[in-house]
Tab-separated table of C-alpha atoms and ligand atoms in Angstrom:
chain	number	residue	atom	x	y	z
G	1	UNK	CA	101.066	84.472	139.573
G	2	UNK	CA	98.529	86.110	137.277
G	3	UNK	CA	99.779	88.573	134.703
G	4	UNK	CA	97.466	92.311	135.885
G	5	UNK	CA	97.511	93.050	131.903
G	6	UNK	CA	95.036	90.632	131.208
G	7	UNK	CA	92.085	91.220	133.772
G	8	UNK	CA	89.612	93.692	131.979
G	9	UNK	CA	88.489	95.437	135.043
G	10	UNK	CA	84.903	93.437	135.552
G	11	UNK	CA	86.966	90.277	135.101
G	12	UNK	CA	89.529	92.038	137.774
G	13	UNK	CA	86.498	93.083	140.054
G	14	UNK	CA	85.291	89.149	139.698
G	15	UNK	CA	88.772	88.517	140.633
G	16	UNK	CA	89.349	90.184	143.728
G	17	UNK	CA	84.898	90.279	144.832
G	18	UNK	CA	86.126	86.181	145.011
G	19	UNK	CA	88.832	87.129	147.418
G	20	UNK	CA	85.605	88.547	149.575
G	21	UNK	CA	87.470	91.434	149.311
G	22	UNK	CA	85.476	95.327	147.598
G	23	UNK	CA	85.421	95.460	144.663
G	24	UNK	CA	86.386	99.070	143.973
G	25	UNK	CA	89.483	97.961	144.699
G	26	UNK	CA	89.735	96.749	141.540
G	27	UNK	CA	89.336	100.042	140.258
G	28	UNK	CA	91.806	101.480	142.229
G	29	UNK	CA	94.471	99.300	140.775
G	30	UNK	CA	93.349	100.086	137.240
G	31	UNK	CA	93.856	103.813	138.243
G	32	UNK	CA	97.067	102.843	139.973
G	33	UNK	CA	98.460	101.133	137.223
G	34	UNK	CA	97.269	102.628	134.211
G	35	UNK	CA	96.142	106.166	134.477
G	36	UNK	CA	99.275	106.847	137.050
G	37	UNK	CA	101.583	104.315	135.279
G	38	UNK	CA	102.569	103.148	138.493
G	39	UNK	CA	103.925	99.541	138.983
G	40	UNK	CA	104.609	99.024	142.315
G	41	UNK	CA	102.170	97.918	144.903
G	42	UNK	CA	104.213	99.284	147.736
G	43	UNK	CA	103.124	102.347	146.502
G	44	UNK	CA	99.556	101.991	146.338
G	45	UNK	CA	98.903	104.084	149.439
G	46	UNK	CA	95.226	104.150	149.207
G	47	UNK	CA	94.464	100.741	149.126
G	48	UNK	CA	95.479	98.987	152.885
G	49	UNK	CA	99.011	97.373	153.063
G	50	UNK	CA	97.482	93.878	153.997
G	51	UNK	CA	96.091	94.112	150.896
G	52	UNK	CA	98.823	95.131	148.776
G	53	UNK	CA	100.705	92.500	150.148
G	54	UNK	CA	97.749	90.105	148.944
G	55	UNK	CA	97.968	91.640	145.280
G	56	UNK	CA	101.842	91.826	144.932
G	57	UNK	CA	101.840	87.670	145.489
G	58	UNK	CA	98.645	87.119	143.262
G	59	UNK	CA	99.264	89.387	139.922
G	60	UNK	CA	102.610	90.027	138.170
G	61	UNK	CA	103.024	93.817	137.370
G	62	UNK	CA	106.340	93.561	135.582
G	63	UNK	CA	106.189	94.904	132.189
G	64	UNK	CA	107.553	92.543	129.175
G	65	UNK	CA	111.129	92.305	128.898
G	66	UNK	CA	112.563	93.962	126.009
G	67	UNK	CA	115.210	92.321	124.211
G	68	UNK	CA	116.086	94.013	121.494
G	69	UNK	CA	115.893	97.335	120.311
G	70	UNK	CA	116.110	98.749	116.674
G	71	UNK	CA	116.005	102.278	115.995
G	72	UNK	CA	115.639	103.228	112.392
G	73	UNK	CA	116.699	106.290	110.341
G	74	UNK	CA	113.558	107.390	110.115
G	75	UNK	CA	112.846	107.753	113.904
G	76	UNK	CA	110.806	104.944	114.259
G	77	UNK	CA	111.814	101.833	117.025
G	78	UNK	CA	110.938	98.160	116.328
G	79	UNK	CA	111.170	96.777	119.864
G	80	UNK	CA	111.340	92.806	120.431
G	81	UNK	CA	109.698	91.345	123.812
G	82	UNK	CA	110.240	88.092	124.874
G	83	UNK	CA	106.980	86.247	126.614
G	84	UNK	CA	107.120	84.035	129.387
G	85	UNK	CA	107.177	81.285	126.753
G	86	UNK	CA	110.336	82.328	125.295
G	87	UNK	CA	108.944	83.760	121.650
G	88	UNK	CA	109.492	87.025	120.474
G	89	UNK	CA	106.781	89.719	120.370
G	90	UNK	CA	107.555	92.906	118.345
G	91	UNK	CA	105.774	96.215	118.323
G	92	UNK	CA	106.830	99.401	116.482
G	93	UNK	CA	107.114	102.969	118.132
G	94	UNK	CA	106.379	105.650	115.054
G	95	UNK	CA	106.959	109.187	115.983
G	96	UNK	CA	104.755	111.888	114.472
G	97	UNK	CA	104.628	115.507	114.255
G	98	UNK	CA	102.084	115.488	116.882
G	99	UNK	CA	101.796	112.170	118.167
G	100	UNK	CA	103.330	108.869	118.983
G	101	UNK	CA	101.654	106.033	117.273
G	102	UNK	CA	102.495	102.124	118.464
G	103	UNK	CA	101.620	99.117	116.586
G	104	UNK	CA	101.276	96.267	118.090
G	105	UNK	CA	101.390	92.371	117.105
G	106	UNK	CA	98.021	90.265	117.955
G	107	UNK	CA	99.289	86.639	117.415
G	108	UNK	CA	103.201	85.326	116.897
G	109	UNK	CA	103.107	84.673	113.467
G	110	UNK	CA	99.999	84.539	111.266
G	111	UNK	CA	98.020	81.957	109.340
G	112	UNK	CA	96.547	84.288	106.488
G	113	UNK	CA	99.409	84.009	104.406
G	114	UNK	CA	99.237	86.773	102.240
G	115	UNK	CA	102.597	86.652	99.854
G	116	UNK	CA	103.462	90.557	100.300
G	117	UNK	CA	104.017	89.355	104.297
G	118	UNK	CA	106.863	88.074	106.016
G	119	UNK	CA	104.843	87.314	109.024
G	120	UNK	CA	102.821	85.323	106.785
G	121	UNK	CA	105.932	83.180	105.680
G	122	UNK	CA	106.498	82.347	109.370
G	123	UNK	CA	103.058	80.449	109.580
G	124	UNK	CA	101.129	80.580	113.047
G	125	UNK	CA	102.216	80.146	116.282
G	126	UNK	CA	99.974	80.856	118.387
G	127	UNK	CA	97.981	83.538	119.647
G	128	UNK	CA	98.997	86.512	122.153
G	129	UNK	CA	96.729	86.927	125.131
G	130	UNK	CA	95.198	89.881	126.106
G	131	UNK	CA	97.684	90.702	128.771
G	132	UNK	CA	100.158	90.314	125.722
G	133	UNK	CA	98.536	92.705	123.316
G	134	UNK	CA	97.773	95.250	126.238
G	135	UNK	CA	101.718	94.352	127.676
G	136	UNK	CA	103.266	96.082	124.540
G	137	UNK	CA	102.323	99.037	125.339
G	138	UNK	CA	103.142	99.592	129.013
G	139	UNK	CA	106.550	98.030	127.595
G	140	UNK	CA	106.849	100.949	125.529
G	141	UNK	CA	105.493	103.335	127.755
G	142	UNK	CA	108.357	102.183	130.229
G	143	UNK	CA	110.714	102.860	127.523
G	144	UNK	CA	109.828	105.945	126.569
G	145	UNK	CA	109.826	106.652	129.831
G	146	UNK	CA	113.420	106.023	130.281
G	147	UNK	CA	114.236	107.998	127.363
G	148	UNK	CA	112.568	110.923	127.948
G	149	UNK	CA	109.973	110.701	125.066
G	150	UNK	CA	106.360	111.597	124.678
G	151	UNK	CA	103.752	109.011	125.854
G	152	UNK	CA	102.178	106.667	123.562
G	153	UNK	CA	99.040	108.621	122.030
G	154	UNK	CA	97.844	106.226	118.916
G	155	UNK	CA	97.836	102.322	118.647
G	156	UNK	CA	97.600	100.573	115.034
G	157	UNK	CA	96.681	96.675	115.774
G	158	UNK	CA	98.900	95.907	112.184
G	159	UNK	CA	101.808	94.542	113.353
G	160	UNK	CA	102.495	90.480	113.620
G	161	UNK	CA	98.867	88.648	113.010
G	162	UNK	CA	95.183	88.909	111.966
G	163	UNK	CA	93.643	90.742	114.979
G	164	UNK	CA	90.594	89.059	114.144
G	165	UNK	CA	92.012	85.666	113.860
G	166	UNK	CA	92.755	86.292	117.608
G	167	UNK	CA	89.016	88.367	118.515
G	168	UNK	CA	88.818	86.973	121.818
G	169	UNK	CA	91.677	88.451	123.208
G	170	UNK	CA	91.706	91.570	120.628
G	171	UNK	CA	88.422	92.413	122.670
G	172	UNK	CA	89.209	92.404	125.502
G	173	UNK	CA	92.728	94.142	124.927
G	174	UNK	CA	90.647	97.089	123.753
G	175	UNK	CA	88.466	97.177	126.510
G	176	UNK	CA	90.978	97.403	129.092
G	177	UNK	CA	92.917	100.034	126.253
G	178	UNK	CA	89.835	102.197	126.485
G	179	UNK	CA	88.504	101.708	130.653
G	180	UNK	CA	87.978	105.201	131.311
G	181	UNK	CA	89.358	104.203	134.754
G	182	UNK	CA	92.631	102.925	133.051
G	183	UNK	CA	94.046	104.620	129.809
G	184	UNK	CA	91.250	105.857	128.593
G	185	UNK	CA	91.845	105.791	125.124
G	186	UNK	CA	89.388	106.664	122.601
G	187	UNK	CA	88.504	104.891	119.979
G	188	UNK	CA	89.141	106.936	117.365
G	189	UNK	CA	92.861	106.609	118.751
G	190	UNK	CA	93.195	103.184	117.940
G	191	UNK	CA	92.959	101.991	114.409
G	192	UNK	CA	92.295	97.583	113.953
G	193	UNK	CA	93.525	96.432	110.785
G	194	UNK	CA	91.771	92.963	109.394
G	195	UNK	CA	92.248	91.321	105.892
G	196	UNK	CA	88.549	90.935	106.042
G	197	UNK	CA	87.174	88.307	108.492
G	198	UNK	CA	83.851	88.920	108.398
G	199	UNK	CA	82.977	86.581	111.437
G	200	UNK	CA	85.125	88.762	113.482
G	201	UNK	CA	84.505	92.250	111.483
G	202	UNK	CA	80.465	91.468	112.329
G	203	UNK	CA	81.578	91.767	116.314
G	204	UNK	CA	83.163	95.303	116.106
G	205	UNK	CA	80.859	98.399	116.231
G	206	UNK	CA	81.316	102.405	115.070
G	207	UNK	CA	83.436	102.525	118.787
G	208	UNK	CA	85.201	99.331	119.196
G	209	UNK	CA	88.129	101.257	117.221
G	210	UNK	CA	88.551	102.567	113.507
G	211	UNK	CA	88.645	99.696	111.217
G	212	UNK	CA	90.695	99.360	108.615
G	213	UNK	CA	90.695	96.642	105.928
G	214	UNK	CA	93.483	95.309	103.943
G	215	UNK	CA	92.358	95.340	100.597
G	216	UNK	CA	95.179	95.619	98.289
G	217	UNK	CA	93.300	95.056	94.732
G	218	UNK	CA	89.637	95.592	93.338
G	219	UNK	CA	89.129	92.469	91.414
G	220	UNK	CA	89.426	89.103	92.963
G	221	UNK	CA	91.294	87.113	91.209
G	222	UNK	CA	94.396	89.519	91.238
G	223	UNK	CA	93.474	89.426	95.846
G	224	UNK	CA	93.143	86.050	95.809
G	225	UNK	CA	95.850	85.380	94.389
G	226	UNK	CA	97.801	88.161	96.787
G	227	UNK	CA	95.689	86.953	99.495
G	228	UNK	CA	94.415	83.613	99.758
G	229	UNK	CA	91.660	84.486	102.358
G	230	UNK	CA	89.969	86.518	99.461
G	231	UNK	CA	88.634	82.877	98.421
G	232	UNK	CA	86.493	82.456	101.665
G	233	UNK	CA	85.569	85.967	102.225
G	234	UNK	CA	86.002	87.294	98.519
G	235	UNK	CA	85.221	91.251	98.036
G	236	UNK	CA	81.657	91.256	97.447
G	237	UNK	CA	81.293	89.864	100.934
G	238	UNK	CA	83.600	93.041	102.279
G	239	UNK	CA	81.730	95.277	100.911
G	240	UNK	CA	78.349	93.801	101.760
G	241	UNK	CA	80.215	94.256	105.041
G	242	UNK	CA	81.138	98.065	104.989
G	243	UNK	CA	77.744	98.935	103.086
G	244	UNK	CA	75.735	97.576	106.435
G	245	UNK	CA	78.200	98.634	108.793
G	246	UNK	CA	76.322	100.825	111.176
G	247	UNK	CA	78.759	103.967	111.868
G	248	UNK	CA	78.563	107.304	113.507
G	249	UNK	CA	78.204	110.346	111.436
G	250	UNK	CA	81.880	110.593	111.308
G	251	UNK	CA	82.775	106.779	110.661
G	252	UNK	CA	84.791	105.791	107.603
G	253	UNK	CA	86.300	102.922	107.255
G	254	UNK	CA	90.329	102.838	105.898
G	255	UNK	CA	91.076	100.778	103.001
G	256	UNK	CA	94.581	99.652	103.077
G	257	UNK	CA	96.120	99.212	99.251
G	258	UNK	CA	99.769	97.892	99.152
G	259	UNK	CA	100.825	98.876	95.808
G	260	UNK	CA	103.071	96.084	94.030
G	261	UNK	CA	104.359	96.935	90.459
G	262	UNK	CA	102.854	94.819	88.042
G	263	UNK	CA	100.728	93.353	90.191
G	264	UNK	CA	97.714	95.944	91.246
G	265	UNK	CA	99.409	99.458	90.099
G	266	UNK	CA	98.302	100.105	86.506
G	267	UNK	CA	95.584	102.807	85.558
G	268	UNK	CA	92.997	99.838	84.880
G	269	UNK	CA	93.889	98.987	89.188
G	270	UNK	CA	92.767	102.056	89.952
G	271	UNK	CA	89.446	102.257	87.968
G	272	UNK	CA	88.752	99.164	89.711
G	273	UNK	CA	89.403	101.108	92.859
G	274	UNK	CA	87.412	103.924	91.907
G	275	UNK	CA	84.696	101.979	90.985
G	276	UNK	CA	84.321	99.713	93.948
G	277	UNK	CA	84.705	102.622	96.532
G	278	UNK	CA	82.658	104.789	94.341
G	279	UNK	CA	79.340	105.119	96.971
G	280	UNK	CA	81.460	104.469	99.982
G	281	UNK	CA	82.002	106.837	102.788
G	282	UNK	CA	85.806	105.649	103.436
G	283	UNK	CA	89.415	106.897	103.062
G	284	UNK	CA	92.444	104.873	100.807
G	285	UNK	CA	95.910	104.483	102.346
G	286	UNK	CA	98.045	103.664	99.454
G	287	UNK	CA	101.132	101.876	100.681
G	288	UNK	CA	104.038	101.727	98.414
G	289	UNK	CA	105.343	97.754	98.495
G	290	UNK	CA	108.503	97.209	101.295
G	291	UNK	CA	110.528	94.787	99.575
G	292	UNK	CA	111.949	91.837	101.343
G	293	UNK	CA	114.444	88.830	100.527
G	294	UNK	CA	111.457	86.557	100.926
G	295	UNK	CA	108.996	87.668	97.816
G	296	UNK	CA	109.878	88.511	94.363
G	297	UNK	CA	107.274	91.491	94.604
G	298	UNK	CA	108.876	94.702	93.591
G	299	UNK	CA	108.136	98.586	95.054
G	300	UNK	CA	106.215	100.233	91.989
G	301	UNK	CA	108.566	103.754	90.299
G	302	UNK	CA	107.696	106.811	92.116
G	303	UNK	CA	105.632	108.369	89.586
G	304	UNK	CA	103.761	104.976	89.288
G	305	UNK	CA	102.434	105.785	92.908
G	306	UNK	CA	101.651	109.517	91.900
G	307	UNK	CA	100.343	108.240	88.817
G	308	UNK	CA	97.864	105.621	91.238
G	309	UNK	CA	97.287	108.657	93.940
G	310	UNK	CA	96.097	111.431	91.657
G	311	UNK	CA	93.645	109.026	89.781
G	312	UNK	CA	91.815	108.508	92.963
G	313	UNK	CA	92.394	112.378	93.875
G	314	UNK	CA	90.466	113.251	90.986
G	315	UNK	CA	87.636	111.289	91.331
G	316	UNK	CA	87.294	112.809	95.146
G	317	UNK	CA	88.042	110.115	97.278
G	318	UNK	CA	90.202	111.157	100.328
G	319	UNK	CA	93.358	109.279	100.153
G	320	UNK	CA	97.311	109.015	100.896
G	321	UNK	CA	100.309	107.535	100.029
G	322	UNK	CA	101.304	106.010	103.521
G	323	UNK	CA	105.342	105.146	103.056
G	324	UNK	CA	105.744	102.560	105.858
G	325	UNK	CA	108.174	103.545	108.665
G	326	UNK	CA	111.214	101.546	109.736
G	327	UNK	CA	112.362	99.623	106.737
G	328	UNK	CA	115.824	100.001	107.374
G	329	UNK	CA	115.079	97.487	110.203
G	330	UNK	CA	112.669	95.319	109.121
G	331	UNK	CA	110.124	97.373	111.319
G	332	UNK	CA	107.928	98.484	108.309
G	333	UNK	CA	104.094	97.058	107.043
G	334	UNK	CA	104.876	93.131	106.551
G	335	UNK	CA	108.537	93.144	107.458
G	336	UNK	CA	107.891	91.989	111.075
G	337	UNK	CA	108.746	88.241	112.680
G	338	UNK	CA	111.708	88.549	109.475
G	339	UNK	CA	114.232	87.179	112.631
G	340	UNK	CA	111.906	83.991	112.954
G	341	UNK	CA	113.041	83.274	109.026
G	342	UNK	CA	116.479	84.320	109.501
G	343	UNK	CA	117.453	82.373	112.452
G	344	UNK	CA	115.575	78.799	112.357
G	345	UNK	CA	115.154	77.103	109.297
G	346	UNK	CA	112.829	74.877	110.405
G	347	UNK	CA	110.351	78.190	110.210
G	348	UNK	CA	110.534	78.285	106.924
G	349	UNK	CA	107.654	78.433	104.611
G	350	UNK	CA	107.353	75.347	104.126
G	351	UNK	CA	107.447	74.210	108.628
G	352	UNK	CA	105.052	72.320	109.832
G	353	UNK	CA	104.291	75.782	111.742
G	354	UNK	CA	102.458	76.541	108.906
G	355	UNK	CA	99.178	75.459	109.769
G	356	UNK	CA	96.426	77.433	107.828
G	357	UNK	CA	92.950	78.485	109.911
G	358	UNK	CA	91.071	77.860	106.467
G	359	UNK	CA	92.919	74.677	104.154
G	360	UNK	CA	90.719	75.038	101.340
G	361	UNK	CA	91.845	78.021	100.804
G	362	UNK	CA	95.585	78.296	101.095
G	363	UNK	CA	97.075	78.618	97.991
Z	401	SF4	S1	99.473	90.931	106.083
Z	401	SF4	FE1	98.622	90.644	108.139
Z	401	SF4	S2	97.071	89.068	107.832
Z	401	SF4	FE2	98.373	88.980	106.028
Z	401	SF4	S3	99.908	87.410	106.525
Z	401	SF4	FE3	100.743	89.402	107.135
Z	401	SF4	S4	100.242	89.606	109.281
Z	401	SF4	FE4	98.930	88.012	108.442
């Protein structure tokens, strides 16, 4: 059986036009499914019962299994699926004031390792399919379902993994994401965090979703050393990137800025900041360090991050301190995949899991 939440629709239309069967019928089920959130082919009453019979043995509508559930102090859920191959997916559910934001993992595990990341410990596992990325959230749509909570209105692709490490998949997740005859989200709603892959960054345009880039320091030598893709696709290259990027009116891009005491917080850090971003239409999301048992990095003093915030402030640049959600159970920025460390050894950092995409530059 085929797993529905991977067929972007003209794949699904290819699908079922192969059966010799219309192919609007494809559409049907993406309205069926997505816009009505309705997974049951019995009660597809538009589309004949011969048919629906034919579906319900050729794609699998069952959402992911979740198996375990953390809620945090801080409202936020970390929710662990478990794919058909027995590893462990986990996506985040972040309540708002007036919204309900979801991020989602792209690959199990991630071979980027940047040394502020637990995922990055893990090493790579593989990738998550499509049906994978977009299965998280009809998962958590079927849980907040059950308890009574608002739908899913936001998705942040910054949970386990480089989205763009994975772009195959990542595309077509967000094309079935935004089908108007599906969920229909816009782009704007859906925010794609990379470390900078400029292969991958080079395939997204002003609408594939807001982009976001992990920057975390304004010289390289302090990124590399934070972030060992810096040394392939060092800063000048990002912002050759973001320079040429051709936006809408209204596009920005997000720079992401884990601060780390010591390490990238000091006045000098941010008159690096300030000076890189100087002629750049963007906005900074400073990110106060999570700590973890598996770095020695430290959370910078409070006053540190005003200290960091006001600096840019001054100099005009739209920015905020982003505190990370769900710490309390390992559910915040670079805390997720934490039960691959804690339960199998042989995942360690050093595992022979840990297979870097680029060995000349792992540190
Ligand atoms: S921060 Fe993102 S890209 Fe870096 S190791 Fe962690 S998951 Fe991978």
């Amino acid at each position: 059986m085929e797993d529905f939440f991977c067929f972007t629709l003209s794949n699904l239309e290819a699908r079922i036009g192969a059966l010799g069967k219309e192919k609007y019928r494809a559409r049907q089920l993406f309205r069926w499914v997505y816009k009505l959130g309705n997974l049951n082919f019995n009660e597809m009453t538009n589309i004949p019962k011969g048919l629906r019979t034919v579906f319900s043995e050729m794609f699998s509508l069952g959402p992911m299994p979740i198996t375990g559930e953390f809620p945090s102090g801080d409202g936020s859920v970390k929710l662990a699926f478990t794919a058909r191959d027995g590893e462990t997916i986990e996506s985040v559910i972040m309540p708002e004031k007036n919204r309900m934001t979801l991020c989602v993992s792209t690959q199990i595990g991630c071979r980027m390792g940047c040394k502020f990341c637990v995922t990055g410990k893990i090493g790579f596992r593989r990738n998550l399919g499509a049906g994978e990325i977009v299965g998280q959230l009809i998962s958590a749509r079927e849980y907040l379902k059950r308890k009574n909570e608002s739908p899913v209105t936001n998705l942040v692709f910054m949970g386990m993994g480089e989205p763009l490490d994975n772009s195959e998949n990542v595309m077509a997740a967000l094309d079935i994401l935004k089908d108007p005859n599906g969920l229909d989200l816009s782009y704007r709603k859906i925010t794609l965090s990379s470390v900078g892959l400029i292969d991958g960054l080079t395939m997204l345009d002003a609408k594939s979703a807001v982009i976001a880039i992990s920057l975390n320091a304004a010289d390289d030598d302090t990124r590399s050393m934070l972030m060992p893709i810096n040394r392939l696709y060092p800063i000048e290259k990002i912002m050759d990137f973001v320079r040429n990027f051709k936006g809408t009116k209204r596009t920005r891009i997000t720079f992401e800025y884990i601060l780390i005491k010591g390490i990238n917080d000091s006045p000098e850090d941010a008159r690096h900041l300030a000076d890189l971003l100087k002629d750049v239409k963007c906005k900074i999301n400073l990110i106060p360090y999570n700590p973890s048992p598996y770095t020695d990095f430290e959370r910078p003093d409070r006053e540190v991050v005003d200290r960091f915030h006001q600096y840019l402030l001054d100099r005009y640049f739209t920015v905020i301190i982003r505190d990370s959600r769900g710490q309390d159970v390992s559910a915040a920025c670079g805390q997720l995949g934490m039960n691959y460390l804690n339960s199998d050894p042989s995942n360690s950092v050093n595992s022979h899991n840990k297979r870097p995409l680029f060995p000349e530059v792992t540190a």
